[in-house]
DNA sequence: CTAAAGAATATTGAATTCATAATCTATTTT
DNA sequence: AAAATAGATTATGAATTCAATATTCTTTAG
């Protein structure tokens, strides 16, 4: 997949700041200094400030009038809300995919599925997650709904930075694999109702949330003192 | 027209441009002139351009590198995709509302519902739609999910400008009212599965889409000539 | 020594300026 | 006369400048 080369400086800067947030170089609640980032990226304040406005719209940072920007502090409720929404969107993607997906696309997903099972049997966690993600993305792509994909992508961005803190227990892992077996069966039957329901109930996201409580909403050195 | 004198100038400008798009003063596909809007709002290009970036992120306009901004041209598929998504979100809002809604809130919605029925009996179309919208908004609010509400609001904004072109047929109207009767029953029983399903299937949005084909994607004088 | 007040500094908000790319117009060539 | 090209004009992209608000530091009163 060739990347569309962005000529827009502000978009480039926004993506870079997004990366900093995702990788924890900018902490939740941390004040974002315009000057500091300008120096870091070698751009002037104009495109940087445009990027900040865009990131605020995307929900990654928040802007306080006359007081600059800060990284959004994810609360447990906030993450929970986001996952509930993502589950609903995945459900919709499954329903739609059943209507539009081609035999070839199903075969490709079947292949991913089998690969994933192999990783599960070997207990290769990272490759498992990698392929798992590809399966969900394939179904999303097959939904043939651009708005849905855009929205899902945005929500995914917001909670990306809390993903690394997962410790899969054996019980949940086997359940997730069973879910995927059912998904695969529903998809190959093109049973949209079933696939939608399975994806909505698929708990892997919620597991993450459950194991997460300690990571998010950390009390930092920076003060908050707002409404 | 009152001039702008508020903090968060870019937000104000973005909202005003959004209004222009919604009310058809800026047409789909129409090139947006920065200078013209600057003069109109009495602001400099800096906050205006920030507003354009935000509007592009919200999906109302699109930015072409070095070639300015233009109002997004809604295609039938685009609107259809958006409504599919909104239906899924409404479904989720219903499920969640059943979990969190208070007796008082249900009573308030019951009151709105009865008022709506009255408007239906009198065939008062506009008041009917007004109260109808209030009911859906009340359920959304009761869902207790801020992210959901934010997303729904954004999607709603995108398709707002095609709403006025609806001609409700008697048959669809009576069906919509029946749907609402079922919704009300499910809500009062706090039957989240039922309410979710009813809201997802509730067709009023799709009626709009069906009667819409002539309105959207109008071929304007302005040229497009992109991928 | 603490706390309040005021000056100094730094940061943000917005307008202006400069640079570059796109568009338009007029002229030239076939 | 039609098409192509060079120059002029306009619009956009980005940096800089100016103005305001907020923050920090210093001084002074209690």
Short mmCIF file of N, CA, C and O (backbone and C1' of nucleotides) in Angstrom, two decimals, chain D residues 10-30:
data_model
loop_
_atom_site.label_atom_id
_atom_site.label_comp_id
_atom_site.label_asym_id
_atom_site.label_seq_id
_atom_site.Cartn_x
_atom_site.Cartn_y
_atom_site.Cartn_z
P DT D 10 -5.04 40.95 -9.66
"O5'" DT D 10 -5.34 39.58 -8.90
"C5'" DT D 10 -5.97 38.50 -9.62
"C4'" DT D 10 -5.73 37.19 -8.91
"C3'" DT D 10 -6.04 37.21 -7.41
"O3'" DT D 10 -7.10 36.31 -7.15
"C1'" DT D 10 -4.00 36.08 -7.86
P DA D 11 -7.72 36.15 -5.69
"O5'" DA D 11 -7.01 34.83 -5.17
"C5'" DA D 11 -7.16 33.63 -5.93
"C4'" DA D 11 -6.38 32.51 -5.26
"C3'" DA D 11 -6.62 32.40 -3.75
"O3'" DA D 11 -6.88 31.04 -3.41
"C1'" DA D 11 -4.29 32.63 -4.20
P DT D 12 -7.18 30.62 -1.92
"O5'" DT D 12 -5.85 29.84 -1.51
"C5'" DT D 12 -5.40 28.76 -2.31
"C4'" DT D 12 -3.98 28.41 -1.95
"C3'" DT D 12 -3.77 27.97 -0.49
"O3'" DT D 12 -3.07 26.74 -0.49
"C1'" DT D 12 -2.20 29.64 -1.09
P DG D 13 -2.80 25.96 0.89
"O5'" DG D 13 -1.30 26.36 1.23
"C5'" DG D 13 -0.26 25.81 0.44
"C4'" DG D 13 1.08 26.08 1.09
"C3'" DG D 13 1.15 25.72 2.56
"O3'" DG D 13 2.42 25.10 2.82
"C1'" DG D 13 1.65 28.02 2.30
P DA D 14 2.81 24.55 4.26
"O5'" DA D 14 3.59 25.79 4.89
"C5'" DA D 14 4.78 26.24 4.26
"C4'" DA D 14 5.30 27.48 4.94
"C3'" DA D 14 5.50 27.38 6.46
"O3'" DA D 14 6.85 27.66 6.74
"C1'" DA D 14 4.44 29.41 5.87
P DA D 15 7.45 27.60 8.23
"O5'" DA D 15 7.90 29.12 8.44
"C5'" DA D 15 8.70 29.73 7.46
"C4'" DA D 15 8.84 31.22 7.73
"C3'" DA D 15 9.31 31.58 9.15
"O3'" DA D 15 10.35 32.53 9.06
"C1'" DA D 15 7.27 32.69 8.67
P DT D 16 11.10 33.02 10.38
"O5'" DT D 16 10.43 34.45 10.63
"C5'" DT D 16 10.27 35.35 9.54
"C4'" DT D 16 9.37 36.51 9.94
"C3'" DT D 16 9.71 37.16 11.29
"O3'" DT D 16 9.96 38.54 11.05
"C1'" DT D 16 7.37 36.77 11.10
P DT D 17 10.47 39.46 12.25
"O5'" DT D 17 9.16 40.29 12.66
"C5'" DT D 17 8.40 40.92 11.64
"C4'" DT D 17 7.09 41.41 12.19
"C3'" DT D 17 7.20 42.20 13.51
"O3'" DT D 17 6.51 43.42 13.36
"C1'" DT D 17 5.56 40.50 13.71
P DC D 18 6.69 44.59 14.46
"O5'" DC D 18 5.29 44.60 15.21
"C5'" DC D 18 4.10 44.81 14.45
"C4'" DC D 18 2.89 44.43 15.28
"C3'" DC D 18 2.82 45.08 16.68
"O3'" DC D 18 1.55 45.69 16.83
"C1'" DC D 18 2.45 42.76 16.84
P DA D 19 1.21 46.50 18.19
"O5'" DA D 19 0.21 45.52 18.96
"C5'" DA D 19 -0.92 45.00 18.27
"C4'" DA D 19 -1.73 44.08 19.19
"C3'" DA D 19 -1.96 44.63 20.60
"O3'" DA D 19 -3.27 44.28 21.01
"C1'" DA D 19 -0.88 42.53 20.73
P DA D 20 -3.92 44.95 22.33
"O5'" DA D 20 -4.12 43.71 23.31
"C5'" DA D 20 -5.11 42.73 23.01
"C4'" DA D 20 -4.87 41.50 23.89
"C3'" DA D 20 -4.69 41.82 25.38
"O3'" DA D 20 -5.93 41.83 26.11
"C1'" DA D 20 -3.08 40.21 24.60
P DT D 21 -6.85 40.58 26.37
"O5'" DT D 21 -6.08 39.48 27.25
"C5'" DT D 21 -6.31 38.12 26.96
"C4'" DT D 21 -5.26 37.23 27.59
"C3'" DT D 21 -5.33 37.12 29.13
"O3'" DT D 21 -5.78 35.84 29.46
"C1'" DT D 21 -3.08 37.24 28.32
P DA D 22 -5.91 35.34 30.98
"O5'" DA D 22 -4.51 34.64 31.25
"C5'" DA D 22 -4.10 33.57 30.40
"C4'" DA D 22 -2.70 33.11 30.76
"C3'" DA D 22 -2.51 32.72 32.22
"O3'" DA D 22 -1.80 31.50 32.28
"C1'" DA D 22 -0.90 34.32 31.60
P DT D 23 -1.61 30.69 33.65
"O5'" DT D 23 -0.07 30.89 34.01
"C5'" DT D 23 0.91 30.62 33.02
"C4'" DT D 23 2.25 31.17 33.44
"C3'" DT D 23 2.67 30.82 34.88
"O3'" DT D 23 3.90 30.12 34.84
"C1'" DT D 23 3.03 33.12 34.42
P DT D 24 4.52 29.48 36.19
"O5'" DT D 24 5.73 30.48 36.47
"C5'" DT D 24 6.61 30.84 35.41
"C4'" DT D 24 7.50 32.00 35.84
"C3'" DT D 24 8.14 31.82 37.22
"O3'" DT D 24 9.55 31.98 37.10
"C1'" DT D 24 7.09 33.95 37.06
P DC D 25 10.53 31.70 38.31
"O5'" DC D 25 10.95 33.20 38.71
"C5'" DC D 25 11.28 34.12 37.68
"C4'" DC D 25 11.43 35.51 38.29
"C3'" DC D 25 12.15 35.53 39.64
"O3'" DC D 25 13.15 36.54 39.63
"C1'" DC D 25 10.05 36.64 39.81
P DT D 26 14.20 36.66 40.83
"O5'" DT D 26 13.84 38.09 41.43
"C5'" DT D 26 13.55 39.17 40.53
"C4'" DT D 26 12.81 40.27 41.28
"C3'" DT D 26 13.40 40.61 42.65
"O3'" DT D 26 13.72 41.99 42.70
"C1'" DT D 26 11.05 40.32 42.80
P DT D 27 14.55 42.60 43.89
"O5'" DT D 27 13.44 43.47 44.64
"C5'" DT D 27 12.54 44.28 43.88
"C4'" DT D 27 11.32 44.63 44.73
"C3'" DT D 27 11.65 45.13 46.14
"O3'" DT D 27 11.03 46.39 46.33
"C1'" DT D 27 9.96 43.46 46.21
P DT D 28 11.44 47.34 47.58
"O5'" DT D 28 10.12 47.27 48.48
"C5'" DT D 28 8.84 47.42 47.87
"C4'" DT D 28 7.76 46.89 48.80
"C3'" DT D 28 7.92 47.32 50.27
"O3'" DT D 28 6.67 47.75 50.77
"C1'" DT D 28 7.62 45.00 50.14
P DA D 29 6.57 48.85 51.91
"O5'" DA D 29 5.28 48.39 52.73
"C5'" DA D 29 4.10 47.99 52.03
"C4'" DA D 29 3.41 46.86 52.76
"C3'" DA D 29 3.24 47.06 54.27
"O3'" DA D 29 1.90 46.76 54.63
"C1'" DA D 29 4.30 44.99 53.86
P DG D 30 1.30 47.23 56.00
"O5'" DG D 30 1.11 45.88 56.79
"C5'" DG D 30 0.29 44.83 56.23
"C4'" DG D 30 0.63 43.53 56.92
"C3'" DG D 30 0.57 43.59 58.45
"O3'" DG D 30 -0.44 42.70 58.92
"C1'" DG D 30 2.53 42.47 57.70
#
